Amino acid sequence: MTLDLDTARTIVAGARRHGAEAGLKPLTVVVLDQGGHIVAVEREDGSSNARVAIGFGKANGALALGMGSRSIMARAEQQAYFVNAVTSAVGGSLVPVPGGVLVRDDAGTLLGAVGITGDTSDNDEAAAVAGIESAGLTAQVD
């Protein structure tokens, strides 16, 4: 299975629905396939101008290190030099705060990642998980 456009759109819709139901600030949702290519992006009205890059950085960092961005944040607290070096190695596209979540199928195969930004990092992560699960897929936050 691959993370195709229809699946990415389902993830975006589920994440946005969660955001609306939870009363979150305007969200930007970035969905990447397993190769780090953008499959879908939506920036809600009122979302600030750098949010696409931030969402991409959360998702891209998760793919680059094979862990959710919450775990990358914890690693940055322990190994700041390592995370800074990885950020440089991936061209600066790594944002080490919650909101970047890996997407897996039922067999555990990595399909891609979702990066969400716009509210608190914890709320961004919750929206990403909701979007992934709305597509019948598994969210990996750690």
C-alpha positions as semicolon CSV with decimal commas, in nm:
position;residue;x (nm);y (nm);z (nm)
1;M;0,000;0,000;0,000
2;T;0,111;0,354;-0,069
3;L;-0,007;0,683;0,069
4;D;-0,201;0,808;-0,235
5;L;-0,381;1,137;-0,289
6;D;-0,724;1,009;-0,184
7;T;-0,582;0,873;0,142
8;A;-0,392;1,198;0,203
9;R;-0,711;1,397;0,148
10;T;-0,892;1,174;0,399
11;I;-0,615;1,240;0,653
12;V;-0,635;1,616;0,593
13;A;-1,014;1,615;0,628
14;G;-1,000;1,410;0,949
15;A;-0,736;1,637;1,100
16;R;-0,930;1,950;1,010
17;R;-1,252;1,800;1,146
18;H;-1,075;1,725;1,474
19;G;-0,942;2,080;1,484
20;A;-1,286;2,229;1,427
21;E;-1,451;2,004;1,687
22;A;-1,179;2,083;1,944
23;G;-1,190;2,458;1,872
24;L;-0,827;2,472;1,762
25;K;-0,665;2,771;1,594
26;P;-0,635;2,753;1,212
27;L;-0,427;2,451;1,113
28;T;-0,193;2,370;0,829
29;V;-0,173;2,000;0,741
30;V;0,113;1,855;0,537
31;V;0,105;1,491;0,423
32;L;0,424;1,330;0,289
33;D;0,470;0,988;0,133
34;Q;0,744;0,751;0,251
35;G;0,995;0,920;0,020
36;G;0,929;1,261;0,173
37;H;0,731;1,393;-0,124
38;I;0,434;1,619;-0,060
39;V;0,108;1,439;-0,135
40;A;-0,131;1,699;0,007
41;V;-0,119;2,032;0,189
42;E;-0,402;2,245;0,323
43;R;-0,362;2,574;0,504
44;E;-0,677;2,690;0,678
45;D;-0,789;3,050;0,648
46;G;-0,611;3,260;0,908
47;S;-0,309;3,030;0,935
48;S;0,015;3,230;0,933
49;N;0,245;3,239;0,632
50;A;0,527;3,009;0,752
51;R;0,299;2,724;0,858
52;V;0,351;2,513;0,544
53;A;0,727;2,509;0,604
54;I;0,677;2,429;0,973
55;G;0,436;2,143;0,900
56;F;0,673;2,009;0,637
57;G;0,960;2,027;0,886
58;K;0,768;1,830;1,146
59;A;0,673;1,555;0,897
60;N;1,011;1,552;0,723
61;G;1,196;1,526;1,054
62;A;0,979;1,231;1,155
63;L;1,064;1,053;0,830
64;A;1,433;1,145;0,848
65;L;1,477;0,996;1,195
66;G;1,205;0,729;1,188
67;M;1,027;0,863;1,494
68;G;0,753;1,110;1,574
69;S;0,859;1,468;1,632
70;R;0,766;1,440;2,003
71;S;1,047;1,185;2,034
72;I;1,276;1,410;1,832
73;M;1,209;1,690;2,082
74;A;1,307;1,459;2,369
75;R;1,619;1,361;2,179
76;A;1,702;1,729;2,116
77;E;1,685;1,790;2,489
78;Q;1,938;1,510;2,544
79;Q;2,149;1,542;2,228
80;A;2,113;1,896;2,096
81;Y;2,426;1,870;1,880
82;F;2,294;1,559;1,706
83;V;1,954;1,712;1,626
84;N;2,122;2,032;1,506
85;A;2,347;1,826;1,279
86;V;2,053;1,627;1,139
87;T;1,861;1,951;1,082
88;S;2,155;2,077;0,880
89;A;2,189;1,747;0,694
90;V;1,825;1,762;0,581
91;G;1,851;2,120;0,460
92;G;1,693;2,278;0,767
93;S;1,360;2,097;0,724
94;L;1,331;1,948;1,072
95;V;1,112;2,098;1,343
96;P;1,167;1,908;1,670
97;V;0,834;1,964;1,847
98;P;0,516;1,751;1,858
99;G;0,298;1,754;1,549
100;G;0,500;1,530;1,317
101;V;0,353;1,179;1,316
102;L;0,453;0,872;1,113
103;V;0,183;0,689;0,917
104;R;0,181;0,308;0,912
105;D;-0,055;0,047;0,770
106;D;-0,194;-0,248;0,966
107;A;0,117;-0,453;0,893
108;G;0,341;-0,179;1,034
109;T;0,475;-0,069;0,695
110;L;0,581;0,295;0,686
111;L;0,363;0,489;0,440
112;G;0,466;0,847;0,515
113;A;0,420;1,121;0,772
114;V;0,185;1,402;0,865
115;G;0,298;1,738;0,998
116;I;0,046;1,974;1,153
117;T;0,099;2,322;1,290
118;G;-0,114;2,613;1,401
119;D;-0,217;2,546;1,760
120;T;-0,013;2,415;2,053
121;S;0,223;2,135;1,959
122;D;0,023;1,886;2,166
123;N;-0,298;1,986;1,987
124;D;-0,122;1,970;1,650
125;E;-0,016;1,613;1,729
126;A;-0,366;1,516;1,841
127;A;-0,508;1,648;1,512
128;A;-0,248;1,449;1,316
129;V;-0,336;1,130;1,502
130;A;-0,708;1,191;1,445
131;G;-0,652;1,248;1,074
132;I;-0,440;0,935;1,033
133;E;-0,688;0,720;1,224
134;S;-0,978;0,862;1,020
135;A;-0,812;0,702;0,717
136;G;-0,799;0,364;0,893
137;L;-0,422;0,386;0,938
138;T;-0,193;0,374;1,241
139;A;-0,029;0,684;1,387
140;Q;0,320;0,651;1,536
141;V;0,395;0,943;1,767
142;D;0,710;0,799;1,929
